[in-house]
């Protein structure tokens, strides 16, 4: 039977390509939070991911005089299928750091964190963007995402890219005049627009380069540049459209809860346009910031799982 | 004095990231054409580019019993500035394969090939897209391009990406219904749209993957799919807009010559929309396929240079 008393130690992990967040909790109370470098399974392979991940978890445990915990819950991108989940669980059991190991998708822990287990939708707009939903029967849905080359509408990357495209168009004379032109030349510290090309393509992450340029585009929109404002609003409108299509798919019967998270939602123009568009379709929807980060969602998911398992077992032992 | 008689041997090279084309000519008559693997200076470095390039040229020369030629003219991407040109010229002189070495930008040899030296504009729509122009005083201009992340409007990559985006939107229910949905699943041999993600991002060239998908998108447009047709026409319209803005900048006083080249122009819908939009701005413009490929443009450029130099020298020797 799983330890569910006050001394139960649980570790929740958000395994991302750009960062890994580890939360050590005693039941639902956070004891320690650790943030490490991102681990991309598709780039470095599962073996190295497991080693690096265990290093991070062990580091957190040692700081609290622990050598193992009752439960380890990991959620991450590319872990949506049972095969990948089982494989990573198996490898983590091998390192003997937890009595119980659970691996789930990034969607599932994001939803658990954002909504504390309630059915609803979470919209993430950071470097990338994606929309996850869970209906009243616990079934998961997703929309958008697909990465920077073909998707991520309304993300930091997307806004940065559209901002730079508008700057180029103004510079070359085939798009409307905008302060984005001067902004881009200054931000990338070049005298000719052409010289921006190597700055984008020689970086290992064009996503990161353009996502940080997005901050400047958003600032310009706030300062009244019409073209920049249109880009920010267009990004928000696209993400709202994807969100509304997912809300429709969930067919929620009770209250509709929507949680938003990620750096881009900090911008007022973006947030207000997004909310206005969603409310045009669902006037009574409850929109609020995500309640907790995904790593804490992993903790909550683990606790819920433990409760269910214990309930099953005590029922069995009684019968 | 440069050899300008009938036995003059000249090599023209189009040094591209996806292919290298080498033309051996006896004055302006092509003797041999060789196509080798692409060489990206920004990826492999100048040293290796020089070695590989000399290997290709030497291979062509040996096949014709030659050890060196009168002139070697190389044009390529990222060779727009005098510094890069001089550096590559210097390195090529070191390999002692030509009495005279000239290095120029991809724009210059493309224009020489497409227009045989006339002032005008060449529009390229292959995997990427770009517009180059030369005014009556020989000054070069460019517009568009900027690579797949931020530019290349109307290119094969661009059409493939927009086609896949429309497929995803239809699949997820936030875009109009289109046969692109089934086409994408079939073409990428996946059952769920999500499974396309690794097919794009684990390939070393997402450009190439999406550019080859563009052929299928174009086919669907030809077969009457409205969404696919809109994408192809939108790509053509964007490229036409960039072209018109460059034509304005050239301020040509005499006839306006426009040359088109690259696989995407083979499509009727694309070509006709492009031509209609350009003719709306310049009704009398002369639009035709490029007269010669860029590697032959390098040969023509070299011959013109030799003639000028010889004229200067004979003037000098007479005075």
Coordinates of C-alpha atoms in Angstrom, one line a residue:
Chain A
X1 CA 0.0 0.0 0.0
X2 CA 1.3 3.5 -0.8
X3 CA 2.3 5.7 2.0
X4 CA -0.4 8.4 2.4
X5 CA 0.4 9.6 5.8
X6 CA 1.9 13.0 6.7
X7 CA 5.4 11.9 6.0
X8 CA 4.8 10.9 2.4
X9 CA 7.6 12.3 0.2
X10 CA 6.8 12.9 -3.4
X11 CA 8.8 14.4 -6.3
X12 CA 7.1 16.1 -9.3
X13 CA 9.1 16.7 -12.4
X14 CA 8.3 18.9 -15.5
X15 CA 10.7 17.5 -18.1
X16 CA 11.0 20.2 -20.8
X17 CA 13.3 20.8 -23.7
X18 CA 14.3 24.3 -22.4
X19 CA 14.1 23.7 -18.7
X20 CA 13.5 20.9 -16.1
X21 CA 11.6 21.8 -13.0
X22 CA 11.8 19.4 -9.9
X23 CA 9.5 19.9 -6.9
X24 CA 10.0 18.0 -3.7
X25 CA 6.8 17.9 -1.6
X26 CA 5.7 16.3 1.6
X27 CA 2.2 15.3 0.6
X28 CA 0.9 18.5 -1.1
X29 CA 3.2 20.9 0.7
X30 CA 6.2 22.1 -1.4
X31 CA 9.5 21.6 0.4
X32 CA 11.9 22.5 -2.3
X33 CA 12.0 23.6 -6.0
X34 CA 14.9 23.1 -8.3
X35 CA 15.3 24.3 -11.9
X36 CA 17.8 22.7 -14.2
X37 CA 18.8 22.8 -17.9
X38 CA 16.4 21.4 -20.4
X39 CA 16.6 17.8 -21.6
X40 CA 15.4 17.0 -25.1
X41 CA 14.8 13.2 -25.5
X42 CA 14.8 13.4 -29.2
X43 CA 18.2 15.1 -29.2
X44 CA 20.2 13.5 -26.4
X45 CA 18.4 10.1 -26.2
X46 CA 16.5 8.5 -23.3
X47 CA 19.6 7.1 -21.6
X48 CA 21.2 10.5 -21.0
X49 CA 17.9 12.0 -20.0
X50 CA 17.5 9.4 -17.3
X51 CA 21.0 10.0 -15.9
X52 CA 20.7 13.8 -15.9
X53 CA 17.2 13.6 -14.4
X54 CA 18.3 11.3 -11.6
X55 CA 21.2 13.6 -10.9
X56 CA 18.8 16.5 -10.4
X57 CA 16.4 14.5 -8.3
X58 CA 19.2 13.1 -6.1
X59 CA 20.7 16.6 -5.7
X60 CA 17.3 17.8 -4.3
X61 CA 16.9 14.7 -2.1
X62 CA 20.4 14.9 -0.6
X63 CA 19.8 18.6 0.3
X64 CA 17.0 17.2 2.5
X65 CA 18.8 14.2 3.9
X66 CA 16.8 11.8 1.7
X67 CA 18.0 8.9 -0.4
X68 CA 14.6 7.9 -1.9
X69 CA 11.0 9.0 -1.9
X70 CA 7.6 7.4 -1.9
X71 CA 6.7 8.6 -5.3
X72 CA 8.2 10.1 -8.4
X73 CA 5.9 11.7 -11.1
X74 CA 7.4 12.9 -14.3
X75 CA 5.6 14.7 -17.1
X76 CA 7.1 15.9 -20.3
X77 CA 6.9 16.6 -24.1
X78 CA 6.9 13.5 -26.3
X79 CA 5.6 11.3 -23.5
X80 CA 2.0 11.1 -24.7
X81 CA 2.1 7.5 -25.6
X82 CA 2.0 4.5 -23.3
X83 CA 5.1 3.0 -24.9
X84 CA 7.3 6.0 -24.1
X85 CA 5.8 6.3 -20.6
X86 CA 6.4 2.6 -19.7
X87 CA 10.0 2.8 -21.1
X88 CA 10.9 5.8 -19.0
X89 CA 9.2 4.4 -15.9
X90 CA 11.2 1.2 -16.3
X91 CA 14.5 3.1 -16.6
X92 CA 13.7 5.2 -13.6
X93 CA 12.8 2.2 -11.4
X94 CA 16.3 1.0 -12.2
X95 CA 17.8 3.9 -10.4
X96 CA 15.9 3.1 -7.3
X97 CA 15.0 6.6 -6.1
X98 CA 11.2 6.0 -5.6
X99 CA 8.9 3.2 -4.5
X100 CA 6.5 4.2 -7.2
X101 CA 7.2 5.9 -10.6
X102 CA 4.6 7.5 -12.8
X103 CA 5.4 9.0 -16.3
X104 CA 2.8 11.1 -18.1
X105 CA 2.5 13.6 -20.9
X106 CA 3.3 17.3 -20.6
X107 CA -0.4 17.9 -21.2
X108 CA -1.5 15.9 -18.2
X109 CA 0.8 17.6 -15.6
X110 CA 0.1 21.0 -17.1
X111 CA -3.6 20.5 -16.7
X112 CA -3.3 19.1 -13.2
X113 CA -1.2 22.1 -12.2
X114 CA -3.2 24.7 -13.9
X115 CA -6.6 23.4 -12.8
X116 CA -5.7 21.4 -9.7
X117 CA -7.4 18.4 -11.2
X118 CA -10.7 20.1 -12.4
X119 CA -11.8 19.5 -16.0
X120 CA -11.0 22.4 -18.3
X121 CA -8.4 23.9 -20.6
X122 CA -4.9 25.3 -20.1
X123 CA -3.4 27.6 -22.7
X124 CA 0.4 28.0 -22.7
X125 CA 2.1 30.9 -24.6
X126 CA 5.8 31.0 -23.9
X127 CA 8.5 30.4 -26.5
X128 CA 6.1 28.0 -28.1
X129 CA 2.3 27.7 -27.6
X130 CA -0.2 24.9 -27.1
X131 CA -3.7 24.2 -25.8
X132 CA -4.5 21.2 -23.6
X133 CA -7.9 20.2 -22.3
X134 CA -9.4 17.5 -20.0
X135 CA -13.1 16.7 -20.1
X136 CA -15.3 15.6 -17.2
X137 CA -14.3 11.9 -17.8
X138 CA -10.6 12.7 -17.6
X139 CA -10.0 12.3 -21.3
X140 CA -7.2 14.5 -22.6
X141 CA -7.3 16.7 -25.7
X142 CA -4.7 19.0 -27.4
X143 CA -4.7 21.6 -30.1
X144 CA -2.1 23.9 -31.6
X145 CA 1.5 23.4 -30.8
X146 CA 3.4 21.5 -33.5
X147 CA 6.6 23.5 -33.0
X148 CA 8.1 26.7 -34.5
X149 CA 8.4 25.6 -38.1
X150 CA 4.7 24.7 -38.7
X151 CA 2.8 26.0 -35.6
X152 CA 3.1 27.7 -32.2
X153 CA 0.7 30.5 -33.2
X154 CA 0.7 33.4 -30.8
X155 CA 3.8 32.2 -29.0
X156 CA 6.9 34.3 -28.3
X157 CA 8.6 32.7 -31.3
X158 CA 5.6 33.5 -33.5
X159 CA 5.3 37.1 -32.4
X160 CA 9.1 37.6 -32.8
X161 CA 9.1 36.1 -36.3
X162 CA 6.1 38.1 -37.5
X163 CA 7.7 41.2 -36.0
X164 CA 10.9 40.6 -37.9
X165 CA 9.0 39.8 -41.1
X166 CA 7.2 43.1 -40.9
X167 CA 10.5 44.9 -40.3
X168 CA 11.9 43.3 -43.4
X169 CA 8.8 44.2 -45.5
X170 CA 9.0 47.8 -44.3
X171 CA 12.8 47.9 -45.0
X172 CA 12.4 46.5 -48.5
X173 CA 9.3 48.6 -49.3
X174 CA 6.7 45.9 -49.8
X175 CA 5.0 46.3 -46.4
X176 CA 3.6 49.2 -44.4
X177 CA 6.0 51.6 -42.6
X178 CA 6.6 50.7 -39.0
X179 CA 9.1 51.4 -36.2
X180 CA 9.8 47.6 -36.2
X181 CA 12.3 48.4 -39.0
X182 CA 14.5 50.5 -36.8
X183 CA 13.8 48.3 -33.8
X184 CA 15.1 45.2 -35.6
X185 CA 18.3 46.8 -36.9
X186 CA 19.0 48.1 -33.4
X187 CA 18.0 44.9 -31.6
X188 CA 20.1 42.7 -33.8
X189 CA 22.9 45.4 -33.9
X190 CA 23.2 45.4 -37.7
X191 CA 23.3 48.3 -40.3
X192 CA 21.7 46.4 -43.1
X193 CA 18.7 44.1 -42.8
X194 CA 20.5 41.3 -44.7
X195 CA 23.0 41.0 -41.9
X196 CA 20.2 39.6 -39.7
X197 CA 20.2 36.4 -41.6
X198 CA 23.4 34.8 -40.0
X199 CA 22.1 36.0 -36.6
X200 CA 19.0 33.8 -37.0
X201 CA 20.5 30.8 -38.7
X202 CA 23.8 30.4 -37.0
X203 CA 22.1 30.2 -33.6
X204 CA 21.3 26.7 -32.4
X205 CA 17.9 28.0 -31.4
X206 CA 16.2 30.4 -33.8
X207 CA 13.1 30.0 -31.5
X208 CA 14.9 31.5 -28.6
X209 CA 16.4 34.4 -30.7
X210 CA 13.0 35.3 -32.1
X211 CA 11.2 34.7 -28.8
X212 CA 13.4 37.2 -27.1
X213 CA 12.8 39.7 -29.9
X214 CA 9.1 39.3 -29.2
X215 CA 9.5 41.2 -26.0
X216 CA 10.7 44.2 -28.0
X217 CA 7.8 43.8 -30.5
X218 CA 5.3 43.7 -27.6
X219 CA 6.8 46.8 -26.1
X220 CA 6.5 48.6 -29.4
X221 CA 2.8 47.5 -29.6
X222 CA 2.3 48.9 -26.1
X223 CA 3.9 52.2 -27.3
X224 CA 1.3 52.5 -30.1
X225 CA 3.0 51.1 -33.2
X226 CA 0.1 50.0 -35.4
X227 CA 1.9 47.2 -37.2
X228 CA 3.3 45.8 -34.0
X229 CA -0.1 46.0 -32.3
X230 CA -1.7 44.1 -35.2
X231 CA 0.8 41.3 -34.9
X232 CA 0.3 40.9 -31.1
X233 CA -3.5 41.0 -31.6
X234 CA -3.4 38.6 -34.5
X235 CA -1.3 36.1 -32.4
X236 CA -3.8 36.3 -29.6
X237 CA -6.8 35.9 -31.9
X238 CA -5.2 32.8 -33.5
X239 CA -4.6 31.2 -30.1
X240 CA -8.1 32.1 -29.0
X241 CA -9.5 30.4 -32.1
X242 CA -7.6 27.2 -31.4
X243 CA -8.7 27.4 -27.7
X244 CA -12.4 27.8 -28.6
X245 CA -12.2 24.8 -31.0
X246 CA -10.8 22.7 -28.2
X247 CA -13.5 23.9 -25.7
X248 CA -16.1 22.8 -28.2
X249 CA -14.5 19.4 -28.4
X250 CA -14.5 18.9 -24.6
X251 CA -18.4 19.3 -24.4
X252 CA -18.2 20.3 -20.8
X253 CA -21.5 20.1 -19.1
X254 CA -20.7 22.1 -15.9
X255 CA -18.6 25.2 -15.5
X256 CA -16.0 26.0 -18.1
X257 CA -12.6 26.7 -16.5
X258 CA -9.8 28.1 -18.6
X259 CA -6.3 28.7 -17.3
X260 CA -3.6 30.8 -19.0
X261 CA 0.2 30.6 -18.5
X262 CA 3.5 31.6 -20.1
X263 CA 5.3 34.9 -20.5
X264 CA 3.3 36.2 -23.4
X265 CA 0.1 36.4 -21.4
X266 CA 1.8 39.0 -19.2
X267 CA 1.2 41.5 -22.0
X268 CA -2.1 43.4 -21.6
X269 CA -2.9 43.7 -25.3
X270 CA -2.3 40.0 -25.9
X271 CA -4.2 38.9 -22.8
X272 CA -7.2 41.2 -23.4
X273 CA -7.6 40.3 -27.1
X274 CA -7.3 36.6 -26.2
X275 CA -9.9 36.9 -23.4
X276 CA -12.3 39.0 -25.5
X277 CA -12.2 36.5 -28.4
X278 CA -12.8 33.5 -26.1
X279 CA -15.6 35.3 -24.2
X280 CA -17.2 36.1 -27.6
X281 CA -17.8 32.4 -27.9
X282 CA -18.2 31.5 -24.2
X283 CA -19.4 34.6 -22.3
X284 CA -19.6 32.9 -18.9
X285 CA -16.3 31.1 -19.0
X286 CA -14.0 31.4 -15.9
X287 CA -10.6 32.6 -17.1
X288 CA -7.7 32.9 -14.7
X289 CA -3.9 32.3 -14.4
X290 CA -2.8 28.7 -14.0
X291 CA -3.2 27.7 -10.4
X292 CA 0.2 25.9 -10.1
X293 CA 3.1 25.1 -12.4
X294 CA 3.2 21.7 -14.2
X295 CA 5.8 20.3 -11.8
X296 CA 3.4 20.8 -8.9
X297 CA 0.7 19.4 -11.2
X298 CA 2.8 16.2 -11.3
X299 CA 2.7 16.1 -7.5
X300 CA -1.1 16.5 -7.4
X301 CA -1.5 13.9 -10.1
X302 CA 0.6 11.5 -8.0
X303 CA -1.4 12.2 -4.8
X304 CA -4.6 11.6 -6.6
X305 CA -3.3 8.3 -8.0
X306 CA -2.1 7.2 -4.6
X307 CA -5.5 7.9 -3.0
X308 CA -7.3 5.9 -5.7
X309 CA -4.9 2.9 -5.5
X310 CA -5.2 2.9 -1.7
X311 CA -9.0 3.0 -1.9
X312 CA -9.0 0.1 -4.3
X313 CA -6.7 -1.9 -2.1
X314 CA -8.5 -1.3 1.2
X315 CA -11.8 -2.3 -0.6
X316 CA -10.1 -5.5 -1.7
X317 CA -8.7 -6.3 1.7
X318 CA -12.1 -5.7 3.3
X319 CA -13.9 -8.1 0.9
Chain B
X1 CA 46.4 40.1 -71.3
X2 CA 43.5 37.6 -70.9
X3 CA 43.2 35.0 -73.5
X4 CA 40.1 35.9 -75.5
X5 CA 40.7 33.7 -78.6
X6 CA 38.7 30.7 -79.6
X7 CA 40.7 28.4 -77.3
X8 CA 39.9 30.3 -74.1
X9 CA 38.7 27.9 -71.4
X10 CA 36.5 29.2 -68.7
X11 CA 34.8 27.5 -65.7
X12 CA 31.6 28.9 -64.2
X13 CA 30.5 27.7 -60.8
X14 CA 27.2 28.2 -58.9
X15 CA 28.1 27.4 -55.3
X16 CA 24.9 26.6 -53.5
X17 CA 24.0 25.2 -50.2
X18 CA 21.9 22.4 -51.7
X19 CA 23.9 21.8 -55.0
X20 CA 27.0 23.0 -56.7
X21 CA 26.9 23.4 -60.5
X22 CA 30.1 23.6 -62.5
X23 CA 30.1 24.5 -66.2
X24 CA 33.2 24.1 -68.4
X25 CA 33.0 26.4 -71.4
X26 CA 35.2 27.2 -74.4
X27 CA 34.5 30.9 -74.6
X28 CA 30.6 31.0 -74.5
X29 CA 30.2 27.4 -75.7
X30 CA 29.3 24.8 -72.9
X31 CA 31.6 21.8 -73.1
X32 CA 30.6 20.0 -69.9
X33 CA 28.2 20.4 -67.0
X34 CA 28.8 18.8 -63.6
X35 CA 26.5 18.8 -60.6
X36 CA 27.8 18.1 -57.1
X37 CA 26.6 18.1 -53.5
X38 CA 25.8 21.5 -52.0
X39 CA 28.5 23.3 -49.9
X40 CA 27.4 25.6 -47.1
X41 CA 30.2 27.9 -46.1
X42 CA 28.5 28.8 -42.9
X43 CA 28.3 25.2 -41.9
X44 CA 31.5 23.5 -43.2
X45 CA 33.8 26.6 -43.3
X46 CA 35.7 28.2 -46.1
X47 CA 38.7 25.8 -46.1
X48 CA 36.6 22.7 -46.8
X49 CA 34.5 24.6 -49.3
X50 CA 37.7 25.4 -51.3
X51 CA 39.0 21.8 -51.2
X52 CA 35.6 20.3 -52.3
X53 CA 35.1 22.9 -54.9
X54 CA 38.6 22.4 -56.4
X55 CA 38.0 18.6 -56.4
X56 CA 34.9 19.1 -58.5
X57 CA 36.6 21.6 -60.9
X58 CA 39.6 19.3 -61.3
X59 CA 37.3 16.3 -62.0
X60 CA 35.7 18.2 -64.8
X61 CA 39.0 19.5 -66.2
X62 CA 40.7 16.0 -66.1
X63 CA 37.8 14.6 -68.1
X64 CA 38.8 17.0 -70.8
X65 CA 42.5 16.6 -70.5
X66 CA 43.0 20.0 -68.9
X67 CA 45.0 20.9 -65.8
X68 CA 44.1 24.6 -65.6
X69 CA 41.9 27.1 -67.3
X70 CA 42.1 30.7 -68.3
X71 CA 39.3 31.8 -66.0
X72 CA 37.3 30.6 -63.0
X73 CA 34.2 32.5 -62.0
X74 CA 32.4 31.5 -58.8
X75 CA 29.1 32.9 -57.6
X76 CA 27.3 31.8 -54.4
X77 CA 25.1 32.7 -51.4
X78 CA 26.8 34.7 -48.6
X79 CA 29.4 36.1 -51.1
X80 CA 27.8 39.5 -51.4
X81 CA 30.6 41.4 -49.7
X82 CA 34.0 42.3 -51.1
X83 CA 35.7 40.8 -48.0
X84 CA 34.2 37.3 -48.5
X85 CA 34.8 37.6 -52.3
X86 CA 38.5 38.5 -51.9
X87 CA 39.1 35.8 -49.3
X88 CA 37.7 33.1 -51.5
X89 CA 39.5 34.4 -54.6
X90 CA 42.8 34.3 -52.7
X91 CA 42.2 30.7 -51.5
X92 CA 41.3 29.6 -55.0
X93 CA 44.4 31.2 -56.6
X94 CA 46.4 29.1 -54.1
X95 CA 45.1 25.9 -55.8
X96 CA 46.5 27.1 -59.1
X97 CA 43.6 26.0 -61.4
X98 CA 43.0 29.2 -63.2
X99 CA 45.0 32.3 -64.4
X100 CA 42.2 34.6 -63.3
X101 CA 39.7 33.9 -60.5
X102 CA 36.6 36.0 -59.9
X103 CA 34.2 35.5 -57.0
X104 CA 30.7 37.2 -57.0
X105 CA 27.4 36.9 -55.2
X106 CA 24.7 34.4 -56.1
X107 CA 22.6 37.4 -57.2
X108 CA 25.1 38.5 -59.8
X109 CA 25.6 35.2 -61.6
X110 CA 21.8 34.5 -61.4
X111 CA 21.1 37.8 -63.1
X112 CA 23.8 37.3 -65.7
X113 CA 22.4 33.8 -66.5
X114 CA 18.7 34.8 -66.4
X115 CA 19.1 38.0 -68.5
X116 CA 22.4 37.4 -70.4
X117 CA 23.7 40.6 -68.9
X118 CA 20.7 42.8 -69.6
X119 CA 19.4 45.0 -66.8
X120 CA 16.2 43.6 -65.2
X121 CA 15.0 41.2 -62.5
X122 CA 15.2 37.5 -61.8
X123 CA 12.7 35.8 -59.5
X124 CA 13.7 32.4 -58.1
X125 CA 11.1 30.1 -56.5
X126 CA 12.6 26.7 -55.6
X127 CA 13.0 25.3 -52.1
X128 CA 13.6 29.0 -51.1
X129 CA 12.7 32.2 -52.9
X130 CA 14.4 35.5 -53.7
X131 CA 14.3 38.4 -56.1
X132 CA 17.4 39.9 -57.6
X133 CA 17.6 43.0 -59.8
X134 CA 20.2 44.9 -61.8
X135 CA 19.6 48.5 -63.0
X136 CA 21.0 50.1 -66.1
X137 CA 24.1 51.2 -64.3
X138 CA 24.9 47.6 -63.2
X139 CA 23.9 48.2 -59.6
X140 CA 22.5 45.1 -57.8
X141 CA 19.4 45.0 -55.7
X142 CA 17.7 42.2 -53.7
X143 CA 14.4 41.6 -52.0
X144 CA 12.7 38.7 -50.2
X145 CA 14.7 35.6 -49.4
X146 CA 15.9 35.6 -45.7
X147 CA 15.5 31.8 -45.4
X148 CA 12.8 29.5 -44.3
X149 CA 12.4 30.7 -40.7
X150 CA 11.6 34.4 -41.5
X151 CA 11.1 34.6 -45.3
X152 CA 11.1 32.7 -48.6
X153 CA 7.5 33.7 -49.3
X154 CA 6.0 31.7 -52.2
X155 CA 8.8 29.2 -52.2
X156 CA 8.4 25.4 -52.1
X157 CA 9.1 25.4 -48.4
X158 CA 6.5 28.2 -47.8
X159 CA 3.8 26.4 -49.8
X160 CA 4.5 23.1 -48.1
X161 CA 4.4 24.7 -44.7
X162 CA 1.2 26.6 -45.3
X163 CA -0.3 23.4 -46.7
X164 CA 0.6 21.5 -43.6
X165 CA -0.7 24.3 -41.4
X166 CA -4.0 24.2 -43.2
X167 CA -4.1 20.4 -42.8
X168 CA -3.5 20.7 -39.1
X169 CA -6.2 23.4 -38.7
X170 CA -8.7 21.3 -40.6
X171 CA -7.8 18.2 -38.5
X172 CA -8.1 20.1 -35.2
X173 CA -11.3 21.9 -36.3
X174 CA -10.1 25.5 -36.2
X175 CA -9.6 25.9 -40.0
X176 CA -11.8 25.2 -43.1
X177 CA -12.3 21.6 -44.3
X178 CA -9.8 20.6 -47.0
X179 CA -8.4 17.5 -48.6
X180 CA -5.0 18.7 -47.4
X181 CA -5.9 16.9 -44.1
X182 CA -6.0 13.4 -45.7
X183 CA -3.2 14.3 -48.0
X184 CA -0.9 15.2 -45.1
X185 CA -1.7 12.0 -43.2
X186 CA -1.1 9.9 -46.3
X187 CA 2.0 11.8 -47.5
X188 CA 3.7 11.6 -44.1
X189 CA 2.4 8.1 -43.5
X190 CA 0.9 8.7 -40.1
X191 CA -2.5 8.0 -38.5
X192 CA -2.6 10.9 -36.1
X193 CA -1.6 14.4 -37.1
X194 CA 0.7 14.7 -34.0
X195 CA 2.9 12.0 -35.4
X196 CA 4.0 14.4 -38.1
X197 CA 6.0 16.5 -35.5
X198 CA 9.0 14.2 -35.3
X199 CA 9.0 13.8 -39.1
X200 CA 9.6 17.5 -39.5
X201 CA 11.9 18.2 -36.6
X202 CA 14.1 15.1 -36.6
X203 CA 15.1 15.7 -40.3
X204 CA 18.2 17.8 -40.8
X205 CA 16.4 19.9 -43.4
X206 CA 12.7 20.7 -42.6
X207 CA 13.0 23.0 -45.6
X208 CA 13.5 20.0 -47.9
X209 CA 10.7 17.9 -46.2
X210 CA 8.2 20.7 -46.6
X211 CA 9.4 21.7 -50.0
X212 CA 8.7 18.2 -51.3
X213 CA 5.3 18.2 -49.7
X214 CA 4.6 21.4 -51.7
X215 CA 4.5 19.3 -54.9
X216 CA 1.5 17.5 -53.4
X217 CA -0.2 20.7 -52.2
X218 CA 0.2 22.2 -55.7
X219 CA -1.2 19.0 -57.3
X220 CA -4.3 19.3 -55.0
X221 CA -4.7 22.9 -55.9
X222 CA -4.7 21.9 -59.6
X223 CA -7.3 19.3 -58.8
X224 CA -9.6 21.9 -57.4
X225 CA -9.1 22.0 -53.6
X226 CA -10.1 25.5 -52.6
X227 CA -7.8 25.8 -49.6
X228 CA -4.8 24.5 -51.5
X229 CA -5.5 26.8 -54.4
X230 CA -5.7 29.8 -52.0
X231 CA -2.3 28.9 -50.6
X232 CA -0.6 28.6 -54.0
X233 CA -2.2 31.9 -55.2
X234 CA -1.3 33.6 -51.9
X235 CA 2.3 32.5 -52.3
X236 CA 2.4 33.8 -55.9
X237 CA 0.8 37.1 -54.8
X238 CA 3.4 37.7 -52.1
X239 CA 6.3 37.0 -54.4
X240 CA 4.8 39.3 -57.0
X241 CA 4.4 42.1 -54.4
X242 CA 8.1 41.7 -53.5
X243 CA 9.0 41.7 -57.2
X244 CA 7.0 44.8 -58.0
X245 CA 8.7 46.7 -55.1
X246 CA 12.1 45.8 -56.5
X247 CA 11.1 46.8 -60.0
X248 CA 10.2 50.2 -58.6
X249 CA 13.5 50.5 -56.9
X250 CA 15.4 49.8 -60.2
X251 CA 13.9 52.8 -61.9
X252 CA 14.5 51.2 -65.3
X253 CA 14.2 53.7 -68.2
X254 CA 14.1 51.3 -71.1
X255 CA 12.4 47.9 -71.4
X256 CA 11.6 46.0 -68.3
X257 CA 12.8 42.4 -68.4
X258 CA 11.7 39.9 -65.8
X259 CA 13.0 36.3 -65.7
X260 CA 11.5 33.5 -63.6
X261 CA 13.2 30.3 -62.6
X262 CA 12.8 27.4 -60.1
X263 CA 10.5 24.4 -59.7
X264 CA 7.5 26.3 -58.3
X265 CA 7.1 28.4 -61.5
X266 CA 6.4 25.2 -63.4
X267 CA 2.9 25.2 -61.8
X268 CA 0.3 27.0 -63.9
X269 CA -1.8 28.4 -61.1
X270 CA 1.3 29.9 -59.4
X271 CA 2.8 31.2 -62.6
X272 CA -0.4 32.8 -63.9
X273 CA -1.2 34.5 -60.6
X274 CA 2.3 35.8 -60.3
X275 CA 2.3 37.1 -63.8
X276 CA -1.1 38.7 -63.5
X277 CA -0.1 40.5 -60.3
X278 CA 3.1 41.8 -61.8
X279 CA 1.4 42.9 -65.0
X280 CA -1.3 44.7 -63.0
X281 CA 1.6 47.1 -62.0
X282 CA 3.7 46.9 -65.2
X283 CA 1.4 45.9 -68.1
X284 CA 4.1 46.0 -70.8
X285 CA 6.8 44.1 -68.9
X286 CA 8.6 41.3 -70.7
X287 CA 8.3 38.1 -68.6
X288 CA 10.0 34.9 -69.7
X289 CA 11.9 31.9 -68.2
X290 CA 15.5 32.5 -67.2
X291 CA 17.7 32.4 -70.3
X292 CA 20.5 30.4 -68.7
X293 CA 21.3 28.8 -65.3
X294 CA 23.5 30.8 -62.8
X295 CA 26.6 28.7 -63.5
X296 CA 26.4 29.8 -67.2
X297 CA 25.8 33.3 -65.9
X298 CA 29.2 33.0 -64.2
X299 CA 30.7 32.2 -67.6
X300 CA 29.0 35.1 -69.3
X301 CA 30.1 37.4 -66.4
X302 CA 33.7 36.2 -66.8
X303 CA 33.7 36.8 -70.6
X304 CA 32.3 40.3 -70.2
X305 CA 35.0 41.0 -67.6
X306 CA 37.8 39.7 -69.9
X307 CA 36.6 41.8 -72.8
X308 CA 36.5 45.0 -70.6
X309 CA 40.0 44.3 -69.2
X310 CA 41.4 43.6 -72.6
X311 CA 39.8 46.8 -74.0
X312 CA 41.4 48.8 -71.1
X313 CA 44.8 47.2 -71.7
X314 CA 44.9 47.6 -75.5
X315 CA 43.9 51.3 -75.0
X316 CA 46.7 51.7 -72.5
X317 CA 49.3 50.0 -74.8
X318 CA 48.2 52.2 -77.7
X319 CA 48.6 55.4 -75.7

